[in-house]
mmCIF file of C-alpha atoms in Angstrom:
data_model
loop_
_atom_site.group_PDB
_atom_site.id
_atom_site.type_symbol
_atom_site.label_atom_id
_atom_site.label_comp_id
_atom_site.label_asym_id
_atom_site.label_seq_id
_atom_site.Cartn_x
_atom_site.Cartn_y
_atom_site.Cartn_z
ATOM 1 C CA MET A 157 -0.199 27.006 11.437
ATOM 2 C CA GLU A 158 -0.228 24.411 14.310
ATOM 3 C CA ILE A 159 1.807 21.433 13.841
ATOM 4 C CA LYS A 160 1.865 18.808 16.499
ATOM 5 C CA TYR A 161 4.997 16.871 15.844
ATOM 6 C CA ASP A 162 5.537 13.590 17.283
ATOM 7 C CA SER A 163 8.093 12.688 19.947
ATOM 8 C CA ASN A 164 10.834 12.664 17.582
ATOM 9 C CA GLY A 165 10.243 15.994 16.478
ATOM 10 C CA LEU A 166 8.765 14.817 13.145
ATOM 11 C CA VAL A 167 5.327 14.529 11.450
ATOM 12 C CA PRO A 168 4.219 12.655 8.640
ATOM 13 C CA ALA A 169 3.819 14.296 5.064
ATOM 14 C CA ILE A 170 1.493 12.507 2.393
ATOM 15 C CA ILE A 171 2.604 13.670 -0.573
ATOM 16 C CA GLN A 172 -0.315 14.598 -3.545
ATOM 17 C CA ASP A 173 0.257 15.566 -7.115
ATOM 18 C CA ALA A 174 -2.111 18.821 -7.000
ATOM 19 C CA ILE A 175 -3.529 18.500 -10.588
ATOM 20 C CA THR A 176 -4.107 14.704 -10.760
ATOM 21 C CA LYS A 177 -4.553 14.207 -6.974
ATOM 22 C CA ASN A 178 -2.694 10.710 -6.582
ATOM 23 C CA VAL A 179 -0.559 10.381 -3.534
ATOM 24 C CA LEU A 180 3.174 10.181 -4.685
ATOM 25 C CA MET A 181 4.831 8.987 -1.544
ATOM 26 C CA LEU A 182 5.211 9.540 2.310
ATOM 27 C CA GLY A 183 7.859 11.427 4.076
ATOM 28 C CA TYR A 184 8.666 13.047 7.694
ATOM 29 C CA MET A 185 8.812 16.718 8.440
ATOM 30 C CA ASN A 186 10.868 18.223 11.175
ATOM 31 C CA GLU A 187 9.887 21.884 11.917
ATOM 32 C CA GLU A 188 13.039 22.964 10.020
ATOM 33 C CA ALA A 189 12.538 21.121 6.800
ATOM 34 C CA TYR A 190 8.764 22.364 7.056
ATOM 35 C CA LEU A 191 10.259 26.037 7.142
ATOM 36 C CA LYS A 192 12.690 25.199 4.421
ATOM 37 C CA THR A 193 9.939 23.955 2.075
ATOM 38 C CA LYS A 194 7.824 26.747 2.865
ATOM 39 C CA ASP A 195 10.886 29.179 2.277
ATOM 40 C CA THR A 196 12.180 27.623 -0.679
ATOM 41 C CA LYS A 197 8.869 26.175 -2.569
ATOM 42 C CA GLN A 198 10.762 22.876 -3.262
ATOM 43 C CA VAL A 199 9.867 19.995 -0.740
ATOM 44 C CA THR A 200 12.188 19.361 2.051
ATOM 45 C CA PHE A 201 12.248 15.875 4.423
ATOM 46 C CA PHE A 202 14.044 15.273 7.799
ATOM 47 C CA SER A 203 15.904 12.066 5.998
ATOM 48 C CA ARG A 204 15.467 9.126 9.237
ATOM 49 C CA SER A 205 18.005 7.429 8.020
ATOM 50 C CA LYS A 206 20.649 9.879 7.261
ATOM 51 C CA GLN A 207 19.771 12.152 10.508
ATOM 52 C CA ARG A 208 19.633 15.451 8.081
ATOM 53 C CA LEU A 209 17.763 17.598 5.688
ATOM 54 C CA TRP A 210 17.005 16.244 2.383
ATOM 55 C CA THR A 211 15.405 17.794 -0.453
ATOM 56 C CA LYS A 212 13.463 15.636 -2.678
ATOM 57 C CA GLY A 213 15.751 16.213 -6.041
ATOM 58 C CA GLU A 214 18.521 17.455 -4.594
ATOM 59 C CA GLU A 215 20.608 14.734 -6.250
ATOM 60 C CA SER A 216 18.372 13.415 -9.198
ATOM 61 C CA GLY A 217 17.037 17.013 -10.080
ATOM 62 C CA ASN A 218 13.122 15.427 -9.639
ATOM 63 C CA PHE A 219 11.879 18.285 -7.290
ATOM 64 C CA LEU A 220 8.444 18.478 -5.527
ATOM 65 C CA ASN A 221 7.846 22.088 -6.439
ATOM 66 C CA LEU A 222 5.121 23.238 -3.429
ATOM 67 C CA VAL A 223 1.834 24.514 -4.370
ATOM 68 C CA ASP A 224 0.032 23.607 -1.115
ATOM 69 C CA ILE A 225 0.305 22.623 2.697
ATOM 70 C CA LYS A 226 -2.375 21.542 4.702
ATOM 71 C CA ASN A 227 -2.802 20.491 7.974
ATOM 72 C CA ASP A 228 -5.562 17.379 9.071
ATOM 73 C CA CYS A 229 -8.099 17.595 11.758
ATOM 74 C CA ASP A 230 -5.531 16.575 14.560
ATOM 75 C CA ASN A 231 -2.869 18.713 13.504
ATOM 76 C CA ASP A 232 -0.327 15.641 13.500
ATOM 77 C CA THR A 233 -0.042 14.650 9.286
ATOM 78 C CA LEU A 234 0.601 17.103 6.357
ATOM 79 C CA LEU A 235 -0.993 17.026 2.922
ATOM 80 C CA VAL A 236 1.595 18.538 0.960
ATOM 81 C CA GLN A 237 -0.001 19.273 -2.624
ATOM 82 C CA VAL A 238 3.263 19.527 -5.414
ATOM 83 C CA ASN A 239 3.893 19.660 -8.969
ATOM 84 C CA PRO A 240 6.176 17.004 -9.562
ATOM 85 C CA VAL A 241 9.243 17.382 -12.104
ATOM 86 C CA GLY A 242 9.936 14.048 -13.236
ATOM 87 C CA PRO A 243 9.228 10.334 -11.151
ATOM 88 C CA THR A 244 8.752 10.658 -7.796
ATOM 89 C CA CYS A 245 10.043 7.695 -6.403
ATOM 90 C CA HIS A 246 14.023 6.541 -6.129
ATOM 91 C CA LYS A 247 13.230 3.491 -8.240
ATOM 92 C CA GLY A 248 12.113 5.798 -11.162
ATOM 93 C CA THR A 249 8.534 5.148 -10.882
ATOM 94 C CA ASP A 250 6.243 7.768 -10.710
ATOM 95 C CA ASN A 251 4.991 7.228 -7.724
ATOM 96 C CA CYS A 252 6.319 4.963 -4.335
ATOM 97 C CA TRP A 253 3.729 2.430 -4.817
ATOM 98 C CA GLY A 254 4.992 1.804 -8.876
ATOM 99 C CA GLU A 255 1.771 3.535 -10.281
ATOM 100 C CA GLU A 256 1.610 5.733 -13.267
ATOM 101 C CA ASN A 257 0.520 9.380 -12.204
ATOM 102 C CA VAL A 258 -2.134 9.982 -14.386
ATOM 103 C CA SER A 259 -5.416 11.773 -14.460
ATOM 104 C CA LYS A 260 -8.383 9.146 -12.915
ATOM 105 C CA TYR A 261 -11.944 10.788 -13.491
ATOM 106 C CA GLY A 262 -13.287 8.357 -11.036
ATOM 107 C CA PHE A 263 -16.419 5.825 -12.057
ATOM 108 C CA PHE A 264 -15.932 7.616 -15.641
ATOM 109 C CA SER A 265 -12.121 6.131 -15.850
ATOM 110 C CA THR A 266 -14.108 2.182 -15.076
ATOM 111 C CA LEU A 267 -16.428 2.816 -18.113
ATOM 112 C CA GLU A 268 -13.303 3.839 -20.288
ATOM 113 C CA ASP A 269 -11.923 0.650 -19.228
ATOM 114 C CA VAL A 270 -15.107 -1.054 -19.880
ATOM 115 C CA ILE A 271 -15.933 0.047 -23.268
ATOM 116 C CA SER A 272 -12.416 -0.972 -24.276
ATOM 117 C CA GLU A 273 -12.441 -4.163 -22.799
ATOM 118 C CA ARG A 274 -15.864 -4.777 -24.452
ATOM 119 C CA VAL A 275 -14.375 -3.710 -27.761
ATOM 120 C CA ALA A 276 -11.593 -5.785 -27.550
ATOM 121 C CA ASN A 277 -13.531 -8.733 -26.479
ATOM 122 C CA LYS A 278 -15.848 -8.209 -29.911
ATOM 123 C CA ASP A 279 -18.364 -10.436 -28.573
ATOM 124 C CA THR A 280 -21.394 -8.582 -30.207
ATOM 125 C CA ALA A 281 -24.029 -11.409 -29.073
ATOM 126 C CA LYS A 282 -23.589 -10.595 -25.318
ATOM 127 C CA SER A 283 -22.119 -6.919 -25.399
ATOM 128 C CA TYR A 284 -24.095 -3.601 -26.931
ATOM 129 C CA VAL A 285 -20.702 -1.963 -26.903
ATOM 130 C CA ALA A 286 -19.197 -4.557 -29.052
ATOM 131 C CA SER A 287 -22.321 -4.485 -30.874
ATOM 132 C CA LEU A 288 -22.630 -0.944 -31.672
ATOM 133 C CA PHE A 289 -18.634 -0.642 -32.598
ATOM 134 C CA SER A 290 -19.384 -3.495 -35.163
ATOM 135 C CA LYS A 291 -21.422 -1.476 -36.795
ATOM 136 C CA GLY A 292 -18.819 1.429 -37.657
ATOM 137 C CA ILE A 293 -18.463 5.076 -36.246
ATOM 138 C CA ASN A 294 -21.255 6.389 -38.469
ATOM 139 C CA LYS A 295 -23.375 4.184 -36.509
ATOM 140 C CA VAL A 296 -21.495 5.465 -33.060
ATOM 141 C CA ALA A 297 -21.653 8.744 -34.141
ATOM 142 C CA GLN A 298 -25.313 8.593 -34.939
ATOM 143 C CA LYS A 299 -26.416 7.532 -31.379
ATOM 144 C CA VAL A 300 -24.500 10.172 -29.885
ATOM 145 C CA GLY A 301 -26.674 12.436 -31.923
ATOM 146 C CA GLU A 302 -29.898 10.789 -31.258
ATOM 147 C CA GLU A 303 -28.678 10.763 -27.640
ATOM 148 C CA ALA A 304 -28.096 14.363 -27.706
ATOM 149 C CA VAL A 305 -31.564 15.534 -29.013
ATOM 150 C CA GLU A 306 -33.397 13.196 -26.437
ATOM 151 C CA THR A 307 -31.208 14.844 -23.716
ATOM 152 C CA VAL A 308 -32.170 18.403 -25.410
ATOM 153 C CA ILE A 309 -36.061 17.350 -25.112
ATOM 154 C CA GLU A 310 -35.822 16.493 -21.611
ATOM 155 C CA ALA A 311 -33.927 19.350 -20.792
ATOM 156 C CA MET A 312 -36.781 21.484 -21.739
ATOM 157 C CA ASP A 313 -39.371 19.060 -19.745
ATOM 158 C CA ASN A 314 -39.810 19.256 -15.830
ATOM 159 C CA ASN A 315 -38.730 15.411 -15.489
ATOM 160 C CA ASP A 316 -35.079 15.654 -13.642
ATOM 161 C CA GLU A 317 -34.804 11.859 -13.380
ATOM 162 C CA LEU A 318 -35.731 11.218 -17.353
ATOM 163 C CA PHE A 319 -33.254 14.450 -17.815
ATOM 164 C CA LEU A 320 -30.732 12.564 -15.680
ATOM 165 C CA TYR A 321 -31.218 9.354 -17.333
ATOM 166 C CA GLU A 322 -30.854 10.597 -21.090
ATOM 167 C CA SER A 323 -27.742 12.538 -19.829
ATOM 168 C CA ALA A 324 -26.225 8.991 -18.740
ATOM 169 C CA ASP A 325 -27.233 7.915 -22.224
ATOM 170 C CA LEU A 326 -25.765 10.861 -23.666
ATOM 171 C CA PHE A 327 -22.225 10.739 -21.804
ATOM 172 C CA PHE A 328 -21.895 6.918 -22.045
ATOM 173 C CA HIS A 329 -22.228 6.906 -25.659
ATOM 174 C CA TYR A 330 -19.884 9.687 -25.822
ATOM 175 C CA LEU A 331 -17.353 7.886 -24.108
ATOM 176 C CA MET A 332 -17.612 5.300 -26.858
ATOM 177 C CA LEU A 333 -17.549 7.932 -29.906
ATOM 178 C CA LEU A 334 -14.291 9.329 -28.268
ATOM 179 C CA GLN A 335 -12.823 5.463 -28.147
ATOM 180 C CA ALA A 336 -13.682 5.011 -31.629
ATOM 181 C CA LYS A 337 -11.924 8.337 -32.958
ATOM 182 C CA GLY A 338 -9.052 7.077 -30.768
ATOM 183 C CA PHE A 339 -8.915 9.370 -27.588
ATOM 184 C CA THR A 340 -9.978 9.158 -24.137
ATOM 185 C CA LEU A 341 -11.028 12.065 -21.426
ATOM 186 C CA LYS A 342 -7.423 12.745 -20.978
ATOM 187 C CA ASP A 343 -7.389 14.177 -24.425
ATOM 188 C CA ILE A 344 -10.458 16.366 -23.671
ATOM 189 C CA GLU A 345 -8.984 17.459 -20.617
ATOM 190 C CA VAL A 346 -5.656 18.472 -22.323
ATOM 191 C CA GLU A 347 -7.985 20.630 -24.786
ATOM 192 C CA LEU A 348 -10.173 22.273 -21.965
ATOM 193 C CA LYS A 349 -6.880 22.964 -19.943
ATOM 194 C CA GLY A 350 -5.276 24.607 -23.009
ATOM 195 C CA ARG A 351 -8.417 27.122 -23.436
ATOM 196 C CA HIS A 352 -8.426 27.861 -19.515
ATOM 197 C CA LYS A 353 -7.316 31.197 -18.926
#
């Protein structure tokens, strides 16, 4: 792999969790650090403050186990995908921005948050979600069943627009049912990962 090191012999290395895809930190590698990382499968940087090689976790035990290294289009920035052991930041947080390293599901995570907020708010006059939740879990489950039937009916028709519309309704109501049972998409992910061979 061709790497364009800067005038100090360094290249920025963006560290990303291979599973959650969250960015954990930014470090710098020289050629020796890069080669050691490839050889040992534990991410090693060149410390600009200490002016030496530094393997993440050498003191804390919070290693970054290498999964893959990719070069960007200009060959001057590395994307290093890892399986982290423990927190990444020296301050004890999961990443250097103080955020939790949890799986995110894009807009689906936003929907989960909206559902939680509306259930907590309990304004049944203004919120469909709050109104449905106030009727109990049986009504939420019944609604998922209704949306599932409508999705199946549209799947057997040729109208893709209606199929997608009903699929979105089904998924939205399923997210509500998950929360009504005290679960989230993360729980479904864990279950599916457990089945994956």
